[in-house]
PDB file of C-alpha atoms and ligand atoms in Angstrom:
ATOM      1  CA  MET A   1      -6.946 -67.270 -74.605  1.00 41.00           C
ATOM      2  CA  SER A   2      -4.899 -69.625 -72.484  1.00 53.00           C
ATOM      3  CA  ARG A   3      -6.544 -70.859 -69.322  1.00 80.00           C
ATOM      4  CA  ILE A   4      -3.369 -70.410 -67.341  1.00 92.00           C
ATOM      5  CA  THR A   5      -2.147 -67.044 -66.197  1.00 96.00           C
ATOM      6  CA  GLU A   6       1.208 -65.467 -66.968  1.00 97.00           C
ATOM      7  CA  ASP A   7       2.021 -65.766 -63.280  1.00 98.00           C
ATOM      8  CA  THR A   8       1.366 -69.523 -63.327  1.00 98.00           C
ATOM      9  CA  LYS A   9       3.473 -69.946 -66.462  1.00 98.00           C
ATOM     10  CA  LYS A  10       6.346 -68.048 -64.866  1.00 98.00           C
ATOM     11  CA  LYS A  11       6.133 -70.143 -61.709  1.00 98.00           C
ATOM     12  CA  ILE A  12       6.333 -73.381 -63.732  1.00 98.00           C
ATOM     13  CA  MET A  13       9.279 -72.084 -65.769  1.00 98.00           C
ATOM     14  CA  ASP A  14      11.118 -70.934 -62.633  1.00 98.00           C
ATOM     15  CA  LEU A  15      10.476 -74.320 -61.070  1.00 98.00           C
ATOM     16  CA  ALA A  16      12.029 -76.112 -64.073  1.00 98.00           C
ATOM     17  CA  LYS A  17      15.112 -73.908 -63.706  1.00 98.00           C
ATOM     18  CA  ASP A  18      15.377 -74.636 -59.984  1.00 98.00           C
ATOM     19  CA  ALA A  19      15.072 -78.351 -60.699  1.00 98.00           C
ATOM     20  CA  GLY A  20      17.849 -77.986 -63.285  1.00 98.00           C
ATOM     21  CA  GLY A  21      20.085 -76.720 -60.491  1.00 98.00           C
ATOM     22  CA  ILE A  22      19.703 -80.090 -58.769  1.00 97.00           C
ATOM     23  CA  LEU A  23      21.103 -81.815 -61.890  1.00 97.00           C
ATOM     24  CA  LEU A  24      24.022 -79.417 -62.150  1.00 97.00           C
ATOM     25  CA  HIS A  25      25.038 -79.915 -58.512  1.00 96.00           C
ATOM     26  CA  ALA A  26      24.505 -83.686 -58.368  1.00 91.00           C
ATOM     27  CA  GLN A  27      27.363 -85.696 -56.946  1.00 91.00           C
ATOM     28  CA  GLU A  28      28.367 -89.364 -57.063  1.00 87.00           C
ATOM     29  CA  ILE A  29      25.401 -90.114 -59.314  1.00 89.00           C
ATOM     30  CA  GLU A  30      26.609 -93.607 -60.250  1.00 85.00           C
ATOM     31  CA  LYS A  31      26.399 -94.749 -56.616  1.00 87.00           C
ATOM     32  CA  THR A  32      22.662 -94.025 -56.667  1.00 87.00           C
ATOM     33  CA  VAL A  33      21.787 -95.918 -59.880  1.00 87.00           C
ATOM     34  CA  GLU A  34      19.136 -98.638 -59.823  1.00 85.00           C
ATOM     35  CA  GLU A  35      17.933-100.747 -62.774  1.00 83.00           C
ATOM     36  CA  LYS A  36      14.266-100.711 -63.669  1.00 79.00           C
ATOM     37  CA  SER A  37      12.588-103.418 -65.769  1.00 76.00           C
ATOM     38  CA  GLY A  38      13.995-104.075 -69.254  1.00 76.00           C
ATOM     39  CA  ARG A  39      17.223-103.174 -71.011  1.00 74.00           C
ATOM     40  CA  ALA A  40      18.973 -99.792 -70.558  1.00 73.00           C
ATOM     41  CA  ASN A  41      16.292 -98.574 -68.168  1.00 78.00           C
ATOM     42  CA  PHE A  42      17.772 -96.850 -65.144  1.00 81.00           C
ATOM     43  CA  VAL A  43      16.726 -94.574 -62.331  1.00 86.00           C
ATOM     44  CA  THR A  44      18.992 -92.580 -60.016  1.00 89.00           C
ATOM     45  CA  ALA A  45      18.220 -91.093 -56.628  1.00 91.00           C
ATOM     46  CA  TYR A  46      18.207 -87.758 -58.454  1.00 95.00           C
ATOM     47  CA  ASP A  47      15.309 -88.738 -60.762  1.00 94.00           C
ATOM     48  CA  LYS A  48      13.259 -89.429 -57.639  1.00 95.00           C
ATOM     49  CA  LYS A  49      14.502 -86.348 -55.826  1.00 95.00           C
ATOM     50  CA  VAL A  50      13.754 -84.015 -58.744  1.00 97.00           C
ATOM     51  CA  GLN A  51      10.291 -85.527 -59.216  1.00 97.00           C
ATOM     52  CA  ALA A  52       9.466 -85.078 -55.510  1.00 97.00           C
ATOM     53  CA  PHE A  53      10.710 -81.475 -55.725  1.00 98.00           C
ATOM     54  CA  LEU A  54       8.581 -80.785 -58.832  1.00 98.00           C
ATOM     55  CA  PHE A  55       5.460 -82.456 -57.448  1.00 98.00           C
ATOM     56  CA  GLU A  56       5.643 -80.525 -54.183  1.00 98.00           C
ATOM     57  CA  SER A  57       5.702 -77.167 -55.976  1.00 98.00           C
ATOM     58  CA  LEU A  58       3.298 -78.084 -58.809  1.00 98.00           C
ATOM     59  CA  LYS A  59       0.751 -79.084 -56.185  1.00 98.00           C
ATOM     60  CA  GLU A  60       0.964 -75.555 -54.801  1.00 98.00           C
ATOM     61  CA  ILE A  61       0.963 -73.849 -58.195  1.00 98.00           C
ATOM     62  CA  LEU A  62      -2.175 -75.644 -59.506  1.00 97.00           C
ATOM     63  CA  PRO A  63      -3.767 -77.676 -56.696  1.00 97.00           C
ATOM     64  CA  GLN A  64      -6.570 -78.906 -58.977  1.00 96.00           C
ATOM     65  CA  ALA A  65      -4.176 -80.618 -61.434  1.00 97.00           C
ATOM     66  CA  VAL A  66      -3.515 -84.377 -61.262  1.00 96.00           C
ATOM     67  CA  LEU A  67       0.218 -85.191 -61.102  1.00 97.00           C
ATOM     68  CA  ILE A  68       1.688 -87.895 -63.332  1.00 97.00           C
ATOM     69  CA  GLY A  69       5.450 -88.511 -63.337  1.00 96.00           C
ATOM     70  CA  GLU A  70       7.811 -91.136 -64.729  1.00 93.00           C
ATOM     71  CA  GLU A  71       9.168 -92.173 -61.344  1.00 90.00           C
ATOM     72  CA  GLU A  72       5.922 -93.161 -59.664  1.00 85.00           C
ATOM     73  CA  GLU A  73       5.193 -96.793 -58.855  1.00 81.00           C
ATOM     74  CA  THR A  74       1.753 -96.548 -60.446  1.00 82.00           C
ATOM     75  CA  HIS A  75       0.585 -93.799 -62.740  1.00 86.00           C
ATOM     76  CA  ALA A  76      -2.736 -92.047 -62.368  1.00 84.00           C
ATOM     77  CA  ALA A  77      -5.009 -92.376 -65.394  1.00 85.00           C
ATOM     78  CA  LEU A  78      -5.056 -89.268 -67.554  1.00 89.00           C
ATOM     79  CA  PRO A  79      -8.097 -87.385 -66.274  1.00 87.00           C
ATOM     80  CA  LYS A  80     -10.567 -84.912 -67.723  1.00 92.00           C
ATOM     81  CA  GLY A  81      -9.476 -81.465 -66.597  1.00 95.00           C
ATOM     82  CA  LEU A  82      -5.914 -80.507 -65.761  1.00 97.00           C
ATOM     83  CA  ALA A  83      -2.954 -82.868 -65.389  1.00 97.00           C
ATOM     84  CA  PHE A  84       0.787 -82.348 -65.207  1.00 98.00           C
ATOM     85  CA  ILE A  85       2.855 -85.006 -66.967  1.00 98.00           C
ATOM     86  CA  VAL A  86       6.413 -84.698 -65.737  1.00 98.00           C
ATOM     87  CA  ASP A  87       9.760 -86.238 -66.580  1.00 98.00           C
ATOM     88  CA  PRO A  88      12.152 -85.170 -63.812  1.00 98.00           C
ATOM     89  CA  ILE A  89      15.190 -86.159 -65.883  1.00 98.00           C
ATOM     90  CA  ASP A  90      14.788 -86.896 -69.571  1.00 98.00           C
ATOM     91  CA  GLY A  91      18.089 -88.462 -70.573  1.00 97.00           C
ATOM     92  CA  THR A  92      18.827 -90.461 -67.433  1.00 95.00           C
ATOM     93  CA  THR A  93      21.542 -92.601 -69.042  1.00 94.00           C
ATOM     94  CA  ASN A  94      23.345 -89.404 -70.116  1.00 96.00           C
ATOM     95  CA  PHE A  95      22.930 -88.011 -66.603  1.00 96.00           C
ATOM     96  CA  MET A  96      24.472 -91.141 -65.053  1.00 94.00           C
ATOM     97  CA  LYS A  97      27.416 -90.930 -67.418  1.00 94.00           C
ATOM     98  CA  GLY A  98      28.021 -87.199 -67.028  1.00 95.00           C
ATOM     99  CA  TYR A  99      27.236 -86.745 -70.741  1.00 97.00           C
ATOM    100  CA  CYS A 100      25.487 -83.402 -70.066  1.00 97.00           C
ATOM    101  CA  VAL A 101      22.468 -83.825 -72.372  1.00 98.00           C
ATOM    102  CA  SER A 102      19.430 -84.128 -70.098  1.00 98.00           C
ATOM    103  CA  ALA A 103      16.374 -82.013 -69.395  1.00 98.00           C
ATOM    104  CA  ILE A 104      13.513 -81.374 -67.027  1.00 98.00           C
ATOM    105  CA  SER A 105      10.193 -81.770 -68.853  1.00 98.00           C
ATOM    106  CA  ILE A 106       6.880 -80.447 -67.519  1.00 98.00           C
ATOM    107  CA  GLY A 107       3.725 -80.763 -69.612  1.00 98.00           C
ATOM    108  CA  LEU A 108       0.343 -79.428 -68.524  1.00 98.00           C
ATOM    109  CA  LEU A 109      -2.636 -81.041 -70.233  1.00 98.00           C
ATOM    110  CA  GLU A 110      -6.314 -80.154 -70.202  1.00 97.00           C
ATOM    111  CA  ASP A 111      -8.810 -82.858 -71.146  1.00 96.00           C
ATOM    112  CA  GLY A 112      -5.931 -84.930 -72.500  1.00 96.00           C
ATOM    113  CA  GLU A 113      -4.490 -82.231 -74.779  1.00 97.00           C
ATOM    114  CA  PRO A 114      -1.338 -80.160 -74.107  1.00 98.00           C
ATOM    115  CA  LEU A 115      -1.993 -76.660 -72.809  1.00 98.00           C
ATOM    116  CA  PHE A 116       1.467 -75.611 -71.647  1.00 98.00           C
ATOM    117  CA  GLY A 117       4.925 -77.179 -71.864  1.00 98.00           C
ATOM    118  CA  VAL A 118       8.400 -76.469 -70.534  1.00 99.00           C
ATOM    119  CA  VAL A 119      11.660 -78.246 -71.349  1.00 99.00           C
ATOM    120  CA  TYR A 120      14.752 -76.991 -69.544  1.00 98.00           C
ATOM    121  CA  ASN A 121      18.293 -78.025 -70.465  1.00 98.00           C
ATOM    122  CA  PRO A 122      20.375 -76.861 -67.493  1.00 98.00           C
ATOM    123  CA  TYR A 123      23.690 -77.601 -69.194  1.00 98.00           C
ATOM    124  CA  LEU A 124      23.053 -74.988 -71.894  1.00 98.00           C
ATOM    125  CA  GLY A 125      20.751 -72.835 -69.771  1.00 98.00           C
ATOM    126  CA  GLU A 126      18.074 -73.214 -72.466  1.00 98.00           C
ATOM    127  CA  LEU A 127      14.447 -73.018 -71.441  1.00 98.00           C
ATOM    128  CA  PHE A 128      11.919 -73.924 -74.140  1.00 99.00           C
ATOM    129  CA  HIS A 129       8.273 -73.203 -73.523  1.00 98.00           C
ATOM    130  CA  ALA A 130       4.970 -73.015 -75.344  1.00 98.00           C
ATOM    131  CA  ALA A 131       1.359 -72.311 -74.477  1.00 98.00           C
ATOM    132  CA  ARG A 132      -1.411 -73.525 -76.782  1.00 98.00           C
ATOM    133  CA  GLY A 133      -2.122 -70.942 -79.467  1.00 97.00           C
ATOM    134  CA  GLU A 134       0.622 -68.592 -78.289  1.00 98.00           C
ATOM    135  CA  GLY A 135       3.751 -69.816 -80.112  1.00 98.00           C
ATOM    136  CA  ALA A 136       6.951 -71.424 -78.884  1.00 98.00           C
ATOM    137  CA  PHE A 137       9.990 -69.801 -77.308  1.00 98.00           C
ATOM    138  CA  CYS A 138      13.588 -70.499 -76.294  1.00 98.00           C
ATOM    139  CA  ASN A 139      14.745 -68.265 -73.462  1.00 98.00           C
ATOM    140  CA  GLY A 140      11.864 -65.916 -74.288  1.00 98.00           C
ATOM    141  CA  LYS A 141      12.631 -65.597 -78.015  1.00 98.00           C
ATOM    142  CA  PRO A 142      10.152 -66.974 -80.581  1.00 98.00           C
ATOM    143  CA  ILE A 143      11.307 -70.159 -82.317  1.00 99.00           C
ATOM    144  CA  HIS A 144      10.205 -71.840 -85.546  1.00 98.00           C
ATOM    145  CA  VAL A 145      10.925 -75.102 -87.309  1.00 98.00           C
ATOM    146  CA  SER A 146      13.429 -75.009 -90.155  1.00 98.00           C
ATOM    147  CA  PRO A 147      12.284 -74.162 -93.681  1.00 98.00           C
ATOM    148  CA  HIS A 148      14.884 -76.527 -95.156  1.00 98.00           C
ATOM    149  CA  ARG A 149      14.092 -79.663 -97.066  1.00 98.00           C
ATOM    150  CA  LEU A 150      15.150 -82.983 -95.579  1.00 98.00           C
ATOM    151  CA  GLY A 151      17.871 -83.253 -98.230  1.00 98.00           C
ATOM    152  CA  ASP A 152      19.522 -80.183 -96.661  1.00 98.00           C
ATOM    153  CA  GLY A 153      18.652 -81.275 -93.145  1.00 98.00           C
ATOM    154  CA  ILE A 154      19.733 -83.178 -90.058  1.00 98.00           C
ATOM    155  CA  VAL A 155      17.793 -86.162 -88.715  1.00 99.00           C
ATOM    156  CA  ILE A 156      17.874 -86.959 -84.987  1.00 99.00           C
ATOM    157  CA  PHE A 157      16.761 -90.398 -83.956  1.00 98.00           C
ATOM    158  CA  GLY A 158      16.270 -92.403 -80.783  1.00 98.00           C
ATOM    159  CA  THR A 159      17.174 -96.083 -80.717  1.00 98.00           C
ATOM    160  CA  ALA A 160      14.410 -97.435 -78.407  1.00 96.00           C
ATOM    161  CA  PRO A 161      17.111 -99.522 -76.633  1.00 93.00           C
ATOM    162  CA  TYR A 162      14.514-101.124 -74.349  1.00 90.00           C
ATOM    163  CA  ASN A 163      12.790-102.926 -77.234  1.00 93.00           C
ATOM    164  CA  GLU A 164      14.916-105.227 -79.407  1.00 94.00           C
ATOM    165  CA  GLU A 165      12.589-105.388 -82.436  1.00 96.00           C
ATOM    166  CA  LEU A 166      12.019-101.636 -82.481  1.00 97.00           C
ATOM    167  CA  SER A 167      15.761-101.002 -82.056  1.00 97.00           C
ATOM    168  CA  LYS A 168      16.500-102.984 -85.223  1.00 97.00           C
ATOM    169  CA  LEU A 169      13.759-101.155 -87.081  1.00 98.00           C
ATOM    170  CA  SER A 170      15.053 -97.801 -85.774  1.00 98.00           C
ATOM    171  CA  PHE A 171      18.471 -98.428 -87.268  1.00 98.00           C
ATOM    172  CA  ARG A 172      16.876 -99.442 -90.593  1.00 98.00           C
ATOM    173  CA  TYR A 173      14.887 -96.205 -90.698  1.00 98.00           C
ATOM    174  CA  ALA A 174      17.922 -94.244 -89.508  1.00 98.00           C
ATOM    175  CA  TYR A 175      19.796 -95.507 -92.572  1.00 98.00           C
ATOM    176  CA  GLU A 176      16.840 -94.656 -94.827  1.00 98.00           C
ATOM    177  CA  MET A 177      16.688 -91.116 -93.399  1.00 98.00           C
ATOM    178  CA  PHE A 178      20.489 -90.812 -93.539  1.00 98.00           C
ATOM    179  CA  THR A 179      20.392 -91.437 -97.283  1.00 98.00           C
ATOM    180  CA  ARG A 180      17.754 -88.706 -97.690  1.00 98.00           C
ATOM    181  CA  SER A 181      19.448 -86.050 -95.500  1.00 98.00           C
ATOM    182  CA  LEU A 182      22.839 -84.533 -94.694  1.00 98.00           C
ATOM    183  CA  ASP A 183      23.445 -86.756 -91.644  1.00 98.00           C
ATOM    184  CA  VAL A 184      21.971 -88.293 -88.492  1.00 98.00           C
ATOM    185  CA  ARG A 185      22.404 -87.588 -84.755  1.00 98.00           C
ATOM    186  CA  ARG A 186      21.457 -89.433 -81.522  1.00 98.00           C
ATOM    187  CA  SER A 187      21.465 -87.500 -78.233  1.00 98.00           C
ATOM    188  CA  GLY A 188      19.746 -89.623 -75.555  1.00 98.00           C
ATOM    189  CA  SER A 189      17.149 -87.014 -74.546  1.00 98.00           C
ATOM    190  CA  SER A 190      14.062 -87.046 -76.743  1.00 98.00           C
ATOM    191  CA  ALA A 191      12.717 -83.884 -75.077  1.00 98.00           C
ATOM    192  CA  ILE A 192      15.823 -81.958 -76.128  1.00 99.00           C
ATOM    193  CA  ASP A 193      15.737 -83.579 -79.577  1.00 99.00           C
ATOM    194  CA  VAL A 194      12.175 -82.437 -80.277  1.00 99.00           C
ATOM    195  CA  CYS A 195      13.027 -78.919 -79.042  1.00 99.00           C
ATOM    196  CA  ASN A 196      16.021 -78.886 -81.364  1.00 99.00           C
ATOM    197  CA  VAL A 197      13.672 -79.620 -84.265  1.00 99.00           C
ATOM    198  CA  ALA A 198      11.284 -76.935 -82.948  1.00 99.00           C
ATOM    199  CA  CYS A 199      14.002 -74.288 -83.097  1.00 98.00           C
ATOM    200  CA  GLY A 200      15.279 -75.315 -86.511  1.00 98.00           C
ATOM    201  CA  ARG A 201      18.568 -76.979 -85.541  1.00 98.00           C
ATOM    202  CA  ALA A 202      17.401 -80.203 -87.164  1.00 99.00           C
ATOM    203  CA  GLU A 203      14.612 -81.062 -89.589  1.00 99.00           C
ATOM    204  CA  LEU A 204      13.362 -84.414 -88.264  1.00 99.00           C
ATOM    205  CA  PHE A 205      13.284 -86.520 -85.092  1.00 99.00           C
ATOM    206  CA  PHE A 206      11.990 -90.035 -84.707  1.00 98.00           C
ATOM    207  CA  GLU A 207      11.916 -92.622 -81.947  1.00 98.00           C
ATOM    208  CA  LEU A 208       9.737 -95.698 -82.289  1.00 98.00           C
ATOM    209  CA  LEU A 209       8.742 -96.006 -78.645  1.00 98.00           C
ATOM    210  CA  LEU A 210       8.445 -93.235 -76.068  1.00 98.00           C
ATOM    211  CA  SER A 211       6.340 -92.603 -72.986  1.00 97.00           C
ATOM    212  CA  PRO A 212       3.954 -89.653 -72.545  1.00 97.00           C
ATOM    213  CA  TRP A 213       6.279 -87.895 -70.071  1.00 98.00           C
ATOM    214  CA  ASP A 214       8.973 -87.882 -72.775  1.00 98.00           C
ATOM    215  CA  TYR A 215       6.813 -85.861 -75.217  1.00 98.00           C
ATOM    216  CA  ALA A 216       4.007 -84.200 -73.187  1.00 98.00           C
ATOM    217  CA  ALA A 217       5.849 -80.862 -73.108  1.00 98.00           C
ATOM    218  CA  SER A 218       8.019 -81.047 -76.239  1.00 99.00           C
ATOM    219  CA  SER A 219       5.101 -81.986 -78.532  1.00 99.00           C
ATOM    220  CA  LEU A 220       3.371 -78.669 -77.790  1.00 98.00           C
ATOM    221  CA  ILE A 221       6.641 -76.768 -78.218  1.00 99.00           C
ATOM    222  CA  LEU A 222       7.054 -78.434 -81.627  1.00 98.00           C
ATOM    223  CA  THR A 223       3.521 -77.747 -82.893  1.00 98.00           C
ATOM    224  CA  GLU A 224       3.564 -74.166 -81.602  1.00 98.00           C
ATOM    225  CA  ALA A 225       6.851 -73.745 -83.504  1.00 99.00           C
ATOM    226  CA  GLY A 226       5.022 -74.722 -86.692  1.00 98.00           C
ATOM    227  CA  GLY A 227       6.077 -78.367 -86.837  1.00 98.00           C
ATOM    228  CA  VAL A 228       4.167 -81.616 -87.173  1.00 98.00           C
ATOM    229  CA  ILE A 229       4.325 -84.418 -84.585  1.00 98.00           C
ATOM    230  CA  THR A 230       2.488 -87.742 -84.840  1.00 98.00           C
ATOM    231  CA  GLY A 231       2.993 -91.450 -84.500  1.00 98.00           C
ATOM    232  CA  PRO A 232       5.000 -93.216 -87.269  1.00 98.00           C
ATOM    233  CA  ALA A 233       1.940 -93.825 -89.474  1.00 98.00           C
ATOM    234  CA  GLY A 234       0.737 -90.248 -89.011  1.00 98.00           C
ATOM    235  CA  GLU A 235      -1.605 -91.088 -86.157  1.00 98.00           C
ATOM    236  CA  LYS A 236      -2.511 -88.464 -83.568  1.00 98.00           C
ATOM    237  CA  LEU A 237      -0.362 -88.413 -80.430  1.00 98.00           C
ATOM    238  CA  ILE A 238      -1.982 -89.725 -77.304  1.00 97.00           C
ATOM    239  CA  TYR A 239      -0.836 -89.067 -73.765  1.00 97.00           C
ATOM    240  CA  ASP A 240      -2.088 -92.098 -71.883  1.00 95.00           C
ATOM    241  CA  SER A 241       0.124 -94.818 -73.366  1.00 95.00           C
ATOM    242  CA  LYS A 242       3.534 -95.353 -74.997  1.00 96.00           C
ATOM    243  CA  MET A 243       3.920 -94.785 -78.730  1.00 97.00           C
ATOM    244  CA  GLY A 244       6.409 -93.953 -81.467  1.00 98.00           C
ATOM    245  CA  VAL A 245       6.954 -90.261 -82.161  1.00 98.00           C
ATOM    246  CA  ILE A 246       7.870 -88.551 -85.437  1.00 98.00           C
ATOM    247  CA  ALA A 247       8.490 -84.788 -85.293  1.00 99.00           C
ATOM    248  CA  GLY A 248       9.603 -82.507 -88.060  1.00 98.00           C
ATOM    249  CA  ASN A 249       8.905 -79.658 -90.333  1.00 98.00           C
ATOM    250  CA  ALA A 250       5.991 -80.646 -92.565  1.00 98.00           C
ATOM    251  CA  GLN A 251       8.136 -81.794 -95.490  1.00 98.00           C
ATOM    252  CA  ALA A 252      10.569 -83.924 -93.483  1.00 98.00           C
ATOM    253  CA  HIS A 253       7.762 -85.389 -91.355  1.00 98.00           C
ATOM    254  CA  LYS A 254       5.847 -86.417 -94.493  1.00 98.00           C
ATOM    255  CA  ILE A 255       8.864 -88.220 -95.945  1.00 98.00           C
ATOM    256  CA  PHE A 256       9.156 -90.434 -92.861  1.00 98.00           C
ATOM    257  CA  VAL A 257       5.430 -91.112 -92.543  1.00 98.00           C
ATOM    258  CA  ASP A 258       5.026 -91.854 -96.274  1.00 98.00           C
ATOM    259  CA  LEU A 259       7.895 -94.357 -96.149  1.00 98.00           C
ATOM    260  CA  TRP A 260       6.470 -95.989 -93.012  1.00 98.00           C
ATOM    261  CA  GLN A 261       3.041 -96.330 -94.618  1.00 98.00           C
ATOM    262  CA  GLU A 262       4.490 -97.600 -97.899  1.00 97.00           C
ATOM    263  CA  ARG A 263       6.374-100.326 -96.024  1.00 96.00           C
ATOM    264  CA  GLY A 264       3.621-101.123 -93.577  1.00 94.00           C
ATOM    265  CA  GLY A 265       5.918-100.144 -90.695  1.00 91.00           C
ATOM    266  CA  ALA A 266       8.528-102.794 -91.547  1.00 90.00           C
TER     267      ALA A 266
HETATM  268  P1  2AM B   1      14.479 -91.117 -70.042  1.00 81.53           P
HETATM  269  O1  2AM B   1      15.894 -90.757 -70.116  1.00 81.53           O
HETATM  270  O2  2AM B   1      13.629 -90.214 -69.249  1.00 81.53           O
HETATM  271  O3  2AM B   1      14.291 -92.568 -69.607  1.00 81.53           O
HETATM  272  C1  2AM B   1      16.150 -92.015 -75.296  1.00 81.53           C
HETATM  273  O4  2AM B   1      16.112 -93.068 -76.195  1.00 81.53           O
HETATM  274  C2  2AM B   1      14.763 -91.534 -74.947  1.00 81.53           C
HETATM  275  O5  2AM B   1      13.910 -92.656 -74.612  1.00 81.53           O
HETATM  276  C3  2AM B   1      14.791 -90.655 -73.724  1.00 81.53           C
HETATM  277  O6  2AM B   1      13.877 -89.617 -73.891  1.00 81.53           O
HETATM  278  C4  2AM B   1      14.409 -91.617 -72.614  1.00 81.53           C
HETATM  279  O7  2AM B   1      13.832 -90.999 -71.511  1.00 81.53           O
HETATM  280  C5  2AM B   1      13.398 -92.495 -73.293  1.00 81.53           C
HETATM  281  N1  2AM B   1      13.279 -93.808 -72.631  1.00 81.53           N
HETATM  282  C6  2AM B   1      14.205 -94.456 -71.903  1.00 81.53           C
HETATM  283  N2  2AM B   1      13.757 -95.662 -71.474  1.00 81.53           N
HETATM  284  C7  2AM B   1      12.496 -95.776 -71.959  1.00 81.53           C
HETATM  285  C8  2AM B   1      11.488 -96.821 -71.872  1.00 81.53           C
HETATM  286  N3  2AM B   1      11.698 -97.957 -71.206  1.00 81.53           N
HETATM  287  N4  2AM B   1      10.316 -96.606 -72.514  1.00 81.53           N
HETATM  288  C9  2AM B   1      10.094 -95.459 -73.211  1.00 81.53           C
HETATM  289  N5  2AM B   1      11.008 -94.448 -73.316  1.00 81.53           N
HETATM  290  C10 2AM B   1      12.192 -94.605 -72.698  1.00 81.53           C
HETATM  291 CA1   CA B   2      13.160 -89.796 -67.133  1.00 81.53          CA
END
């Protein structure tokens, strides 16, 4: 039995949709862009605005939960008990460019493990959600990872543009996975990518460095959809530091992890 009520779940899902409206109506985004540390790492006034909007409501929905969001100056340590881990805009570079592939991501964790997750893509009006032990859904309909083998599948990858060494390695592994699949894709929103694997549109996703707010919600959606999500060597996901993320149906996931282990991650 989930510890959160249907009413609470609905409130969080409605909030993600309302936040999506802010993205759809955003104007003159490029004028509000600031660079954060490192390469290809941006924030817009809208990232901050959406986070403030989410935090204000989440505080009312579950006052006992700690709030952790990408756009804070300093992040609270992941506590025992309840914590929201929020990415107000996953796919900020796309958002700046008007590329229309970005999402609101809200993960709720209990004792460091995902309990509930919502990813909302306002451009397609797709709301993915999952509660631990209760399955995964897209717009209320149950979703499941694809039954297809990697050889008949699509691989989505992220390029980790903010880390030169990992970017090079990402392209090497992208080529390796390309040769074992039908083709590769790169979207710019890892939350949407993992949800696309969860609903069977692709068989595998990998990105060699992500932050907990990128996968706090989507990782639960993926596992509740019957998929497997770990670090590149098969290690358990953690939600209090950055790590690489490999998500797939069991067969596709194993092919990546086996290759990574065989090559010692090189
Ligand atoms: P963002 O758009 O919220 O920043 C694209 O490669 C994926 O990586 C997106 O999910 C993006 O999330 C995330 N990302 C971008 N910059 C990052 C950084 N410096 N560290 C970790 N993940 C990052
Ligand atoms: Ca973000």
